[in-house]
Amino acid sequence: VNCLKTTETTTPIVTDYDEQFYQGEVVEIMEESESEGWEGTTNHQTLQVEIENGELKGEILTLEYESTANSQKSLEVGDRVVIVEHAGAEQKEYTIFEAYRVPSLAWLFMIFVGLTALISGKKGLSSLLGLAFTFLVLIEGAVPLIIKGWDPLGVSFGAALLIMVISISLAHGFHKRTFLAIVSTAITLHLALALGWMAVSFSKLFGLGSEDAVFLSFGEFSNIDLKGLLLGAIVIGSLGVLDDITTAQTATIEEIHKANTKLHFKDLYQRGLSVGKEHIASLVNTLILAYVGASFPILILLVSSTTPLWVTLNNEFMAEEIVRTLIGSITLITAVPISTVLAAWMYGRK
Protein backbone atom coordinates (compact mmCIF):
# COMPACT_ATOMS: atom_id res chain seq x y z
CA VAL A 1 0.00 0.00 0.00
CA ASN A 2 1.39 3.38 -0.94
CA CYS A 3 1.64 5.75 2.01
CA LEU A 4 1.93 9.50 2.35
CA LYS A 5 3.63 11.55 5.03
CA THR A 6 0.77 13.49 6.58
CA THR A 7 0.21 16.23 9.06
CA GLU A 8 -3.19 16.66 10.67
CA THR A 9 -4.14 20.29 10.19
CA THR A 10 -7.31 22.27 10.66
CA THR A 11 -9.75 20.66 8.24
CA PRO A 12 -12.79 22.29 6.67
CA ILE A 13 -16.13 21.55 8.27
CA VAL A 14 -17.43 20.19 4.97
CA THR A 15 -15.42 18.59 2.21
CA ASP A 16 -16.66 17.82 -1.27
CA TYR A 17 -13.86 15.84 -2.79
CA ASP A 18 -13.94 12.61 -4.80
CA GLU A 19 -12.42 10.64 -1.94
CA GLN A 20 -13.27 7.62 0.19
CA PHE A 21 -13.14 7.85 3.98
CA TYR A 22 -12.46 5.05 6.45
CA GLN A 23 -12.26 4.64 10.21
CA GLY A 24 -9.10 3.12 11.59
CA GLU A 25 -7.29 2.27 14.81
CA VAL A 26 -3.57 2.67 15.47
CA VAL A 27 -2.28 -0.82 16.28
CA GLU A 28 1.48 -0.21 16.29
CA ILE A 29 3.99 2.63 16.34
CA MET A 30 6.82 1.37 14.15
CA GLU A 31 9.10 4.40 14.30
CA GLU A 32 9.12 7.80 16.00
CA SER A 33 11.47 10.79 15.76
CA GLU A 34 11.56 14.56 16.31
CA SER A 35 12.84 17.54 14.35
CA GLU A 36 13.02 21.28 14.95
CA GLY A 37 11.46 23.80 12.58
CA TRP A 38 9.79 27.19 12.43
CA GLU A 39 6.63 25.64 13.94
CA GLY A 40 8.66 24.28 16.86
CA THR A 41 9.19 20.62 17.57
CA THR A 42 7.65 18.31 14.98
CA ASN A 43 7.06 14.67 15.84
CA HIS A 44 7.34 12.13 12.99
CA GLN A 45 5.64 8.76 13.33
CA THR A 46 5.40 5.65 11.18
CA LEU A 47 2.19 3.88 12.16
CA GLN A 48 0.30 0.73 11.41
CA VAL A 49 -3.42 1.42 11.25
CA GLU A 50 -6.15 -1.21 10.98
CA ILE A 51 -9.19 -0.25 8.88
CA GLU A 52 -12.46 -0.79 10.77
CA ASN A 53 -15.10 -0.28 8.08
CA GLY A 54 -15.82 -0.36 4.37
CA GLU A 55 -14.31 -2.56 1.69
CA LEU A 56 -10.86 -2.36 3.31
CA LYS A 57 -12.09 -3.56 6.71
CA GLY A 58 -9.44 -5.65 8.45
CA GLU A 59 -6.56 -4.44 6.29
CA ILE A 60 -3.54 -2.85 7.95
CA LEU A 61 -1.97 0.23 6.36
CA THR A 62 1.46 1.65 7.09
CA LEU A 63 1.14 5.44 7.28
CA GLU A 64 3.44 8.27 8.19
CA TYR A 65 2.13 11.03 10.42
CA GLU A 66 3.47 14.36 11.61
CA SER A 67 2.29 16.42 14.55
CA THR A 68 3.47 19.61 16.22
CA ALA A 69 3.19 20.49 19.88
CA ASN A 70 1.25 23.64 19.03
CA SER A 71 -1.44 21.96 16.93
CA GLN A 72 -2.08 18.36 17.98
CA LYS A 73 -0.55 15.55 19.98
CA SER A 74 1.19 12.49 18.65
CA LEU A 75 -0.90 9.40 18.08
CA GLU A 76 -0.78 6.44 20.44
CA VAL A 77 -1.70 2.78 20.11
CA GLY A 78 -5.48 2.49 20.42
CA ASP A 79 -6.20 5.95 19.02
CA ARG A 80 -8.91 5.95 16.36
CA VAL A 81 -8.50 8.09 13.26
CA VAL A 82 -10.19 8.98 9.99
CA ILE A 83 -8.28 7.85 6.91
CA VAL A 84 -8.85 9.25 3.43
CA GLU A 85 -8.25 7.36 0.21
CA HIS A 86 -7.24 9.75 -2.56
CA ALA A 87 -8.98 9.09 -5.85
CA GLY A 88 -7.47 9.62 -9.27
CA ALA A 89 -3.97 8.53 -8.41
CA GLU A 90 -2.28 5.73 -10.39
CA GLN A 91 -1.63 4.00 -7.10
CA LYS A 92 -4.06 4.48 -4.25
CA GLU A 93 -2.74 6.76 -1.54
CA TYR A 94 -3.97 6.99 2.03
CA THR A 95 -3.49 9.71 4.61
CA ILE A 96 -4.63 10.31 8.16
CA PHE A 97 -7.31 12.97 7.91
CA GLU A 98 -8.00 13.66 11.59
CA ALA A 99 -8.94 12.00 14.89
CA TYR A 100 -12.19 9.98 14.90
CA ARG A 101 -14.43 11.85 17.36
CA VAL A 102 -17.95 10.55 16.65
CA PRO A 103 -18.03 8.01 19.55
CA SER A 104 -17.07 10.71 22.07
CA LEU A 105 -19.71 13.05 20.67
CA ALA A 106 -22.30 10.25 20.83
CA TRP A 107 -21.55 9.59 24.50
CA LEU A 108 -21.80 13.28 25.31
CA PHE A 109 -25.14 13.48 23.50
CA MET A 110 -26.43 10.44 25.40
CA ILE A 111 -25.49 12.07 28.70
CA PHE A 112 -27.34 15.22 27.62
CA VAL A 113 -30.47 13.25 26.66
CA GLY A 114 -30.32 11.15 29.83
CA LEU A 115 -29.99 14.13 32.17
CA THR A 116 -32.74 16.00 30.33
CA ALA A 117 -35.13 13.04 30.69
CA LEU A 118 -34.11 12.32 34.29
CA ILE A 119 -34.42 15.86 35.61
CA SER A 120 -37.19 17.28 33.43
CA GLY A 121 -39.28 14.13 32.87
CA LYS A 122 -41.97 14.33 30.21
CA LYS A 123 -41.34 18.02 29.58
CA GLY A 124 -37.71 17.26 28.92
CA LEU A 125 -38.59 14.52 26.46
CA SER A 126 -41.03 16.87 24.74
CA SER A 127 -38.33 19.50 24.43
CA LEU A 128 -36.02 16.89 22.87
CA LEU A 129 -38.72 16.17 20.31
CA GLY A 130 -38.82 19.89 19.61
CA LEU A 131 -35.04 19.87 19.17
CA ALA A 132 -35.30 16.97 16.72
CA PHE A 133 -37.99 18.85 14.82
CA THR A 134 -35.74 21.91 14.67
CA PHE A 135 -32.94 19.92 13.06
CA LEU A 136 -35.41 18.28 10.68
CA VAL A 137 -36.76 21.65 9.51
CA LEU A 138 -33.29 23.14 9.05
CA ILE A 139 -31.53 20.16 7.46
CA GLU A 140 -34.35 18.70 5.37
CA GLY A 141 -36.25 21.90 4.67
CA ALA A 142 -34.42 25.21 4.92
CA VAL A 143 -30.96 24.20 3.73
CA PRO A 144 -32.07 22.32 0.57
CA LEU A 145 -34.33 25.22 -0.42
CA ILE A 146 -31.52 27.74 0.02
CA ILE A 147 -29.18 25.56 -2.04
CA LYS A 148 -31.81 25.47 -4.80
CA GLY A 149 -31.71 29.27 -4.96
CA TRP A 150 -34.61 30.30 -2.73
CA ASP A 151 -34.27 33.55 -0.80
CA PRO A 152 -32.22 32.66 2.33
CA LEU A 153 -33.89 35.33 4.45
CA GLY A 154 -37.42 34.29 3.53
CA VAL A 155 -36.66 30.60 4.00
CA SER A 156 -34.90 31.21 7.33
CA PHE A 157 -37.70 33.40 8.65
CA GLY A 158 -40.35 30.88 7.61
CA ALA A 159 -38.35 28.07 9.20
CA ALA A 160 -37.94 30.10 12.39
CA LEU A 161 -41.71 30.67 12.64
CA LEU A 162 -42.43 26.97 12.08
CA ILE A 163 -39.79 25.90 14.61
CA MET A 164 -41.15 28.45 17.08
CA VAL A 165 -44.72 27.14 16.96
CA ILE A 166 -43.88 23.44 17.13
CA SER A 167 -40.98 23.52 19.59
CA ILE A 168 -42.69 25.82 22.09
CA SER A 169 -45.90 23.79 21.88
CA LEU A 170 -44.07 20.49 22.37
CA ALA A 171 -42.00 21.79 25.28
CA HIS A 172 -44.76 23.61 27.16
CA GLY A 173 -48.02 22.01 26.03
CA PHE A 174 -51.02 23.52 24.31
CA HIS A 175 -52.20 26.14 26.82
CA LYS A 176 -53.19 29.78 26.86
CA ARG A 177 -49.75 30.81 28.08
CA THR A 178 -48.14 28.80 25.27
CA PHE A 179 -50.23 30.71 22.74
CA LEU A 180 -49.22 34.01 24.34
CA ALA A 181 -45.56 33.01 24.30
CA ILE A 182 -45.80 32.11 20.60
CA VAL A 183 -47.43 35.43 19.73
CA SER A 184 -44.84 37.35 21.78
CA THR A 185 -41.99 35.47 20.13
CA ALA A 186 -43.42 36.07 16.65
CA ILE A 187 -43.72 39.82 17.27
CA THR A 188 -40.17 40.00 18.61
CA LEU A 189 -38.84 37.94 15.70
CA HIS A 190 -40.25 40.52 13.29
CA LEU A 191 -38.48 43.17 15.34
CA ALA A 192 -35.24 41.17 15.16
CA LEU A 193 -35.64 40.95 11.39
CA ALA A 194 -36.13 44.71 11.07
CA LEU A 195 -33.24 45.56 13.39
CA GLY A 196 -30.98 43.01 11.72
CA TRP A 197 -31.74 44.38 8.26
CA MET A 198 -30.97 47.94 9.38
CA ALA A 199 -27.78 46.92 11.19
CA VAL A 200 -26.48 44.87 8.27
CA SER A 201 -27.34 47.59 5.75
CA PHE A 202 -25.95 50.50 7.76
CA SER A 203 -22.79 48.54 8.63
CA LYS A 204 -22.31 47.62 4.95
CA LEU A 205 -22.03 43.91 5.69
CA PHE A 206 -22.25 41.49 2.77
CA GLY A 207 -22.12 38.12 4.52
CA LEU A 208 -18.48 37.49 3.57
CA GLY A 209 -17.06 37.65 7.08
CA SER A 210 -16.03 33.99 7.32
CA GLU A 211 -14.09 31.54 5.16
CA ASP A 212 -17.14 29.29 4.90
CA ALA A 213 -19.20 32.17 3.52
CA VAL A 214 -16.49 33.01 1.00
CA PHE A 215 -16.46 29.35 -0.09
CA LEU A 216 -20.21 29.54 -0.70
CA SER A 217 -19.71 32.47 -3.06
CA PHE A 218 -17.99 30.25 -5.63
CA GLY A 219 -19.00 27.32 -7.80
CA GLU A 220 -22.36 25.64 -7.39
CA PHE A 221 -23.28 27.81 -4.40
CA SER A 222 -22.64 31.15 -6.09
CA ASN A 223 -26.40 31.73 -6.47
CA ILE A 224 -26.86 32.02 -2.70
CA ASP A 225 -27.52 35.53 -1.40
CA LEU A 226 -24.92 35.75 1.37
CA LYS A 227 -26.34 38.94 2.82
CA GLY A 228 -29.74 37.28 3.11
CA LEU A 229 -28.05 34.23 4.61
CA LEU A 230 -26.44 36.42 7.27
CA LEU A 231 -29.80 37.99 8.11
CA GLY A 232 -31.42 34.57 8.23
CA ALA A 233 -28.75 33.37 10.64
CA ILE A 234 -29.39 36.39 12.86
CA VAL A 235 -33.13 35.62 12.93
CA ILE A 236 -32.64 31.94 13.75
CA GLY A 237 -30.03 32.81 16.36
CA SER A 238 -32.41 35.29 17.97
CA LEU A 239 -35.10 32.61 18.21
CA GLY A 240 -32.77 30.57 20.38
CA VAL A 241 -32.98 33.09 23.21
CA LEU A 242 -36.50 34.40 22.62
CA ASP A 243 -38.51 31.28 23.41
CA ASP A 244 -36.90 31.10 26.85
CA ILE A 245 -37.70 34.65 27.87
CA THR A 246 -41.23 34.77 26.40
CA THR A 247 -42.35 31.49 27.97
CA ALA A 248 -40.84 32.48 31.32
CA GLN A 249 -42.51 35.90 31.34
CA THR A 250 -45.89 34.52 30.31
CA ALA A 251 -45.70 31.81 32.98
CA THR A 252 -44.73 34.45 35.56
CA ILE A 253 -47.78 36.59 34.78
CA GLU A 254 -50.03 33.54 34.90
CA GLU A 255 -48.73 32.50 38.33
CA ILE A 256 -49.08 36.04 39.69
CA HIS A 257 -52.65 36.09 38.40
CA LYS A 258 -53.43 32.74 40.04
CA ALA A 259 -52.04 33.99 43.35
CA ASN A 260 -54.27 37.08 43.24
CA THR A 261 -57.05 37.13 40.66
CA LYS A 262 -58.03 40.67 41.66
CA LEU A 263 -54.92 42.21 40.13
CA HIS A 264 -55.55 44.35 37.05
CA PHE A 265 -53.41 44.87 33.96
CA LYS A 266 -51.19 47.56 35.48
CA ASP A 267 -50.37 45.55 38.60
CA LEU A 268 -49.67 42.38 36.62
CA TYR A 269 -47.46 44.25 34.20
CA GLN A 270 -45.43 45.98 36.91
CA ARG A 271 -44.88 42.79 38.91
CA GLY A 272 -44.09 40.75 35.83
CA LEU A 273 -41.67 43.37 34.53
CA SER A 274 -39.88 43.36 37.88
CA VAL A 275 -39.17 39.66 37.42
CA GLY A 276 -38.31 40.21 33.76
CA LYS A 277 -35.62 42.75 34.61
CA GLU A 278 -33.83 40.13 36.69
CA HIS A 279 -34.14 37.70 33.81
CA ILE A 280 -32.68 40.26 31.40
CA ALA A 281 -29.73 40.96 33.69
CA SER A 282 -28.72 37.30 33.78
CA LEU A 283 -29.51 36.37 30.18
CA VAL A 284 -27.71 39.30 28.55
CA ASN A 285 -24.53 38.32 30.36
CA THR A 286 -25.11 34.68 29.42
CA LEU A 287 -25.62 35.60 25.77
CA ILE A 288 -22.48 37.72 25.57
CA LEU A 289 -20.41 35.01 27.28
CA ALA A 290 -21.78 32.40 24.87
CA TYR A 291 -20.63 34.44 21.87
CA VAL A 292 -17.26 35.22 23.48
CA GLY A 293 -16.75 31.56 24.36
CA ALA A 294 -17.45 30.51 20.79
CA SER A 295 -14.87 33.02 19.50
CA PHE A 296 -12.31 32.85 22.31
CA PRO A 297 -9.29 32.31 20.01
CA ILE A 298 -10.32 35.44 18.11
CA LEU A 299 -10.45 37.33 21.41
CA ILE A 300 -6.89 36.26 22.19
CA LEU A 301 -5.71 37.46 18.78
CA LEU A 302 -7.61 40.72 19.27
CA VAL A 303 -5.92 41.46 22.59
CA SER A 304 -2.42 40.50 21.42
CA SER A 305 -2.60 42.16 17.99
CA THR A 306 -0.59 45.30 17.24
CA THR A 307 -3.25 46.37 14.74
CA PRO A 308 -5.26 49.38 15.97
CA LEU A 309 -8.42 48.28 17.76
CA TRP A 310 -10.69 50.26 15.45
CA VAL A 311 -9.19 48.50 12.42
CA THR A 312 -9.80 45.10 13.99
CA LEU A 313 -13.37 45.96 14.92
CA ASN A 314 -13.92 47.28 11.41
CA ASN A 315 -13.07 43.87 9.94
CA GLU A 316 -16.18 42.25 8.42
CA PHE A 317 -15.81 39.08 10.47
CA MET A 318 -15.66 41.02 13.73
CA ALA A 319 -18.46 43.34 12.62
CA GLU A 320 -20.71 40.38 11.83
CA GLU A 321 -20.11 38.84 15.25
CA ILE A 322 -20.79 42.16 16.97
CA VAL A 323 -24.02 42.63 15.01
CA ARG A 324 -25.16 39.07 15.85
CA THR A 325 -24.46 39.60 19.54
CA LEU A 326 -26.09 43.02 19.81
CA ILE A 327 -29.19 42.12 17.77
CA GLY A 328 -29.65 39.02 19.91
CA SER A 329 -29.30 41.07 23.08
CA ILE A 330 -31.63 43.84 21.87
CA THR A 331 -34.37 41.40 20.88
CA LEU A 332 -33.94 39.62 24.20
CA ILE A 333 -34.48 42.88 26.07
CA THR A 334 -37.50 43.94 24.01
CA ALA A 335 -39.09 40.49 24.36
CA VAL A 336 -39.61 41.11 28.08
CA PRO A 337 -42.00 44.10 27.86
CA ILE A 338 -43.71 42.65 24.77
CA SER A 339 -44.51 39.30 26.38
CA THR A 340 -45.34 40.97 29.71
CA VAL A 341 -47.80 43.39 28.10
CA LEU A 342 -49.59 40.64 26.18
CA ALA A 343 -49.83 38.32 29.17
CA ALA A 344 -50.88 41.08 31.58
CA TRP A 345 -53.57 42.23 29.15
CA MET A 346 -54.90 38.70 28.68
CA TYR A 347 -54.97 37.76 32.37
CA GLY A 348 -55.80 41.23 33.69
CA ARG A 349 -58.99 41.73 31.69
CA LYS A 350 -62.12 42.12 33.82
mmCIF file of C-alpha atoms in Angstrom, residues 23-159:
data_model
loop_
_atom_site.group_PDB
_atom_site.id
_atom_site.type_symbol
_atom_site.label_atom_id
_atom_site.label_comp_id
_atom_site.label_asym_id
_atom_site.label_seq_id
_atom_site.Cartn_x
_atom_site.Cartn_y
_atom_site.Cartn_z
ATOM 1 C CA GLN A 23 -12.264 4.640 10.208
ATOM 2 C CA GLY A 24 -9.103 3.117 11.590
ATOM 3 C CA GLU A 25 -7.286 2.269 14.814
ATOM 4 C CA VAL A 26 -3.575 2.668 15.468
ATOM 5 C CA VAL A 27 -2.279 -0.817 16.279
ATOM 6 C CA GLU A 28 1.475 -0.215 16.288
ATOM 7 C CA ILE A 29 3.991 2.631 16.338
ATOM 8 C CA MET A 30 6.821 1.372 14.145
ATOM 9 C CA GLU A 31 9.099 4.404 14.295
ATOM 10 C CA GLU A 32 9.117 7.800 15.996
ATOM 11 C CA SER A 33 11.470 10.791 15.764
ATOM 12 C CA GLU A 34 11.558 14.559 16.308
ATOM 13 C CA SER A 35 12.845 17.544 14.351
ATOM 14 C CA GLU A 36 13.020 21.282 14.950
ATOM 15 C CA GLY A 37 11.459 23.795 12.578
ATOM 16 C CA TRP A 38 9.791 27.186 12.433
ATOM 17 C CA GLU A 39 6.634 25.643 13.940
ATOM 18 C CA GLY A 40 8.659 24.284 16.862
ATOM 19 C CA THR A 41 9.191 20.624 17.571
ATOM 20 C CA THR A 42 7.652 18.313 14.977
ATOM 21 C CA ASN A 43 7.064 14.672 15.841
ATOM 22 C CA HIS A 44 7.341 12.134 12.994
ATOM 23 C CA GLN A 45 5.643 8.758 13.330
ATOM 24 C CA THR A 46 5.395 5.652 11.180
ATOM 25 C CA LEU A 47 2.191 3.882 12.164
ATOM 26 C CA GLN A 48 0.305 0.729 11.405
ATOM 27 C CA VAL A 49 -3.421 1.423 11.252
ATOM 28 C CA GLU A 50 -6.148 -1.215 10.978
ATOM 29 C CA ILE A 51 -9.187 -0.253 8.885
ATOM 30 C CA GLU A 52 -12.461 -0.789 10.768
ATOM 31 C CA ASN A 53 -15.097 -0.278 8.078
ATOM 32 C CA GLY A 54 -15.823 -0.363 4.366
ATOM 33 C CA GLU A 55 -14.307 -2.557 1.687
ATOM 34 C CA LEU A 56 -10.864 -2.356 3.311
ATOM 35 C CA LYS A 57 -12.092 -3.562 6.708
ATOM 36 C CA GLY A 58 -9.442 -5.650 8.448
ATOM 37 C CA GLU A 59 -6.555 -4.437 6.294
ATOM 38 C CA ILE A 60 -3.537 -2.848 7.952
ATOM 39 C CA LEU A 61 -1.975 0.230 6.360
ATOM 40 C CA THR A 62 1.455 1.653 7.087
ATOM 41 C CA LEU A 63 1.137 5.436 7.283
ATOM 42 C CA GLU A 64 3.445 8.275 8.188
ATOM 43 C CA TYR A 65 2.132 11.028 10.417
ATOM 44 C CA GLU A 66 3.471 14.364 11.607
ATOM 45 C CA SER A 67 2.294 16.420 14.555
ATOM 46 C CA THR A 68 3.468 19.605 16.223
ATOM 47 C CA ALA A 69 3.188 20.491 19.877
ATOM 48 C CA ASN A 70 1.253 23.644 19.035
ATOM 49 C CA SER A 71 -1.443 21.962 16.934
ATOM 50 C CA GLN A 72 -2.077 18.360 17.981
ATOM 51 C CA LYS A 73 -0.554 15.548 19.984
ATOM 52 C CA SER A 74 1.189 12.494 18.652
ATOM 53 C CA LEU A 75 -0.901 9.403 18.082
ATOM 54 C CA GLU A 76 -0.780 6.440 20.435
ATOM 55 C CA VAL A 77 -1.695 2.783 20.114
ATOM 56 C CA GLY A 78 -5.476 2.488 20.419
ATOM 57 C CA ASP A 79 -6.205 5.947 19.019
ATOM 58 C CA ARG A 80 -8.914 5.950 16.362
ATOM 59 C CA VAL A 81 -8.497 8.086 13.258
ATOM 60 C CA VAL A 82 -10.191 8.984 9.986
ATOM 61 C CA ILE A 83 -8.279 7.847 6.907
ATOM 62 C CA VAL A 84 -8.850 9.249 3.435
ATOM 63 C CA GLU A 85 -8.245 7.358 0.207
ATOM 64 C CA HIS A 86 -7.236 9.754 -2.555
ATOM 65 C CA ALA A 87 -8.984 9.087 -5.853
ATOM 66 C CA GLY A 88 -7.472 9.622 -9.274
ATOM 67 C CA ALA A 89 -3.966 8.529 -8.415
ATOM 68 C CA GLU A 90 -2.279 5.732 -10.389
ATOM 69 C CA GLN A 91 -1.634 3.996 -7.104
ATOM 70 C CA LYS A 92 -4.059 4.481 -4.253
ATOM 71 C CA GLU A 93 -2.744 6.755 -1.544
ATOM 72 C CA TYR A 94 -3.968 6.991 2.027
ATOM 73 C CA THR A 95 -3.493 9.710 4.609
ATOM 74 C CA ILE A 96 -4.629 10.306 8.162
ATOM 75 C CA PHE A 97 -7.314 12.972 7.907
ATOM 76 C CA GLU A 98 -7.997 13.662 11.593
ATOM 77 C CA ALA A 99 -8.943 11.998 14.890
ATOM 78 C CA TYR A 100 -12.186 9.985 14.903
ATOM 79 C CA ARG A 101 -14.428 11.854 17.358
ATOM 80 C CA VAL A 102 -17.946 10.547 16.654
ATOM 81 C CA PRO A 103 -18.030 8.013 19.553
ATOM 82 C CA SER A 104 -17.069 10.714 22.066
ATOM 83 C CA LEU A 105 -19.715 13.047 20.674
ATOM 84 C CA ALA A 106 -22.298 10.247 20.829
ATOM 85 C CA TRP A 107 -21.554 9.586 24.496
ATOM 86 C CA LEU A 108 -21.804 13.278 25.308
ATOM 87 C CA PHE A 109 -25.142 13.480 23.503
ATOM 88 C CA MET A 110 -26.426 10.435 25.396
ATOM 89 C CA ILE A 111 -25.489 12.073 28.702
ATOM 90 C CA PHE A 112 -27.338 15.219 27.622
ATOM 91 C CA VAL A 113 -30.466 13.253 26.663
ATOM 92 C CA GLY A 114 -30.324 11.149 29.828
ATOM 93 C CA LEU A 115 -29.993 14.126 32.169
ATOM 94 C CA THR A 116 -32.741 15.995 30.329
ATOM 95 C CA ALA A 117 -35.127 13.045 30.687
ATOM 96 C CA LEU A 118 -34.107 12.320 34.287
ATOM 97 C CA ILE A 119 -34.420 15.858 35.612
ATOM 98 C CA SER A 120 -37.194 17.277 33.425
ATOM 99 C CA GLY A 121 -39.277 14.135 32.871
ATOM 100 C CA LYS A 122 -41.970 14.329 30.206
ATOM 101 C CA LYS A 123 -41.344 18.015 29.578
ATOM 102 C CA GLY A 124 -37.708 17.260 28.916
ATOM 103 C CA LEU A 125 -38.589 14.520 26.459
ATOM 104 C CA SER A 126 -41.031 16.865 24.739
ATOM 105 C CA SER A 127 -38.327 19.500 24.425
ATOM 106 C CA LEU A 128 -36.018 16.891 22.871
ATOM 107 C CA LEU A 129 -38.724 16.169 20.313
ATOM 108 C CA GLY A 130 -38.817 19.894 19.614
ATOM 109 C CA LEU A 131 -35.042 19.866 19.175
ATOM 110 C CA ALA A 132 -35.301 16.967 16.725
ATOM 111 C CA PHE A 133 -37.993 18.846 14.818
ATOM 112 C CA THR A 134 -35.744 21.909 14.667
ATOM 113 C CA PHE A 135 -32.936 19.920 13.057
ATOM 114 C CA LEU A 136 -35.414 18.284 10.682
ATOM 115 C CA VAL A 137 -36.758 21.646 9.509
ATOM 116 C CA LEU A 138 -33.295 23.139 9.046
ATOM 117 C CA ILE A 139 -31.530 20.165 7.458
ATOM 118 C CA GLU A 140 -34.349 18.700 5.373
ATOM 119 C CA GLY A 141 -36.249 21.903 4.672
ATOM 120 C CA ALA A 142 -34.422 25.211 4.921
ATOM 121 C CA VAL A 143 -30.960 24.202 3.733
ATOM 122 C CA PRO A 144 -32.066 22.322 0.568
ATOM 123 C CA LEU A 145 -34.327 25.225 -0.424
ATOM 124 C CA ILE A 146 -31.517 27.744 0.022
ATOM 125 C CA ILE A 147 -29.184 25.556 -2.045
ATOM 126 C CA LYS A 148 -31.809 25.475 -4.804
ATOM 127 C CA GLY A 149 -31.706 29.268 -4.957
ATOM 128 C CA TRP A 150 -34.605 30.297 -2.728
ATOM 129 C CA ASP A 151 -34.267 33.551 -0.801
ATOM 130 C CA PRO A 152 -32.217 32.663 2.331
ATOM 131 C CA LEU A 153 -33.886 35.328 4.446
ATOM 132 C CA GLY A 154 -37.420 34.290 3.528
ATOM 133 C CA VAL A 155 -36.661 30.602 4.005
ATOM 134 C CA SER A 156 -34.902 31.209 7.334
ATOM 135 C CA PHE A 157 -37.703 33.400 8.655
ATOM 136 C CA GLY A 158 -40.350 30.884 7.611
ATOM 137 C CA ALA A 159 -38.346 28.066 9.196
#
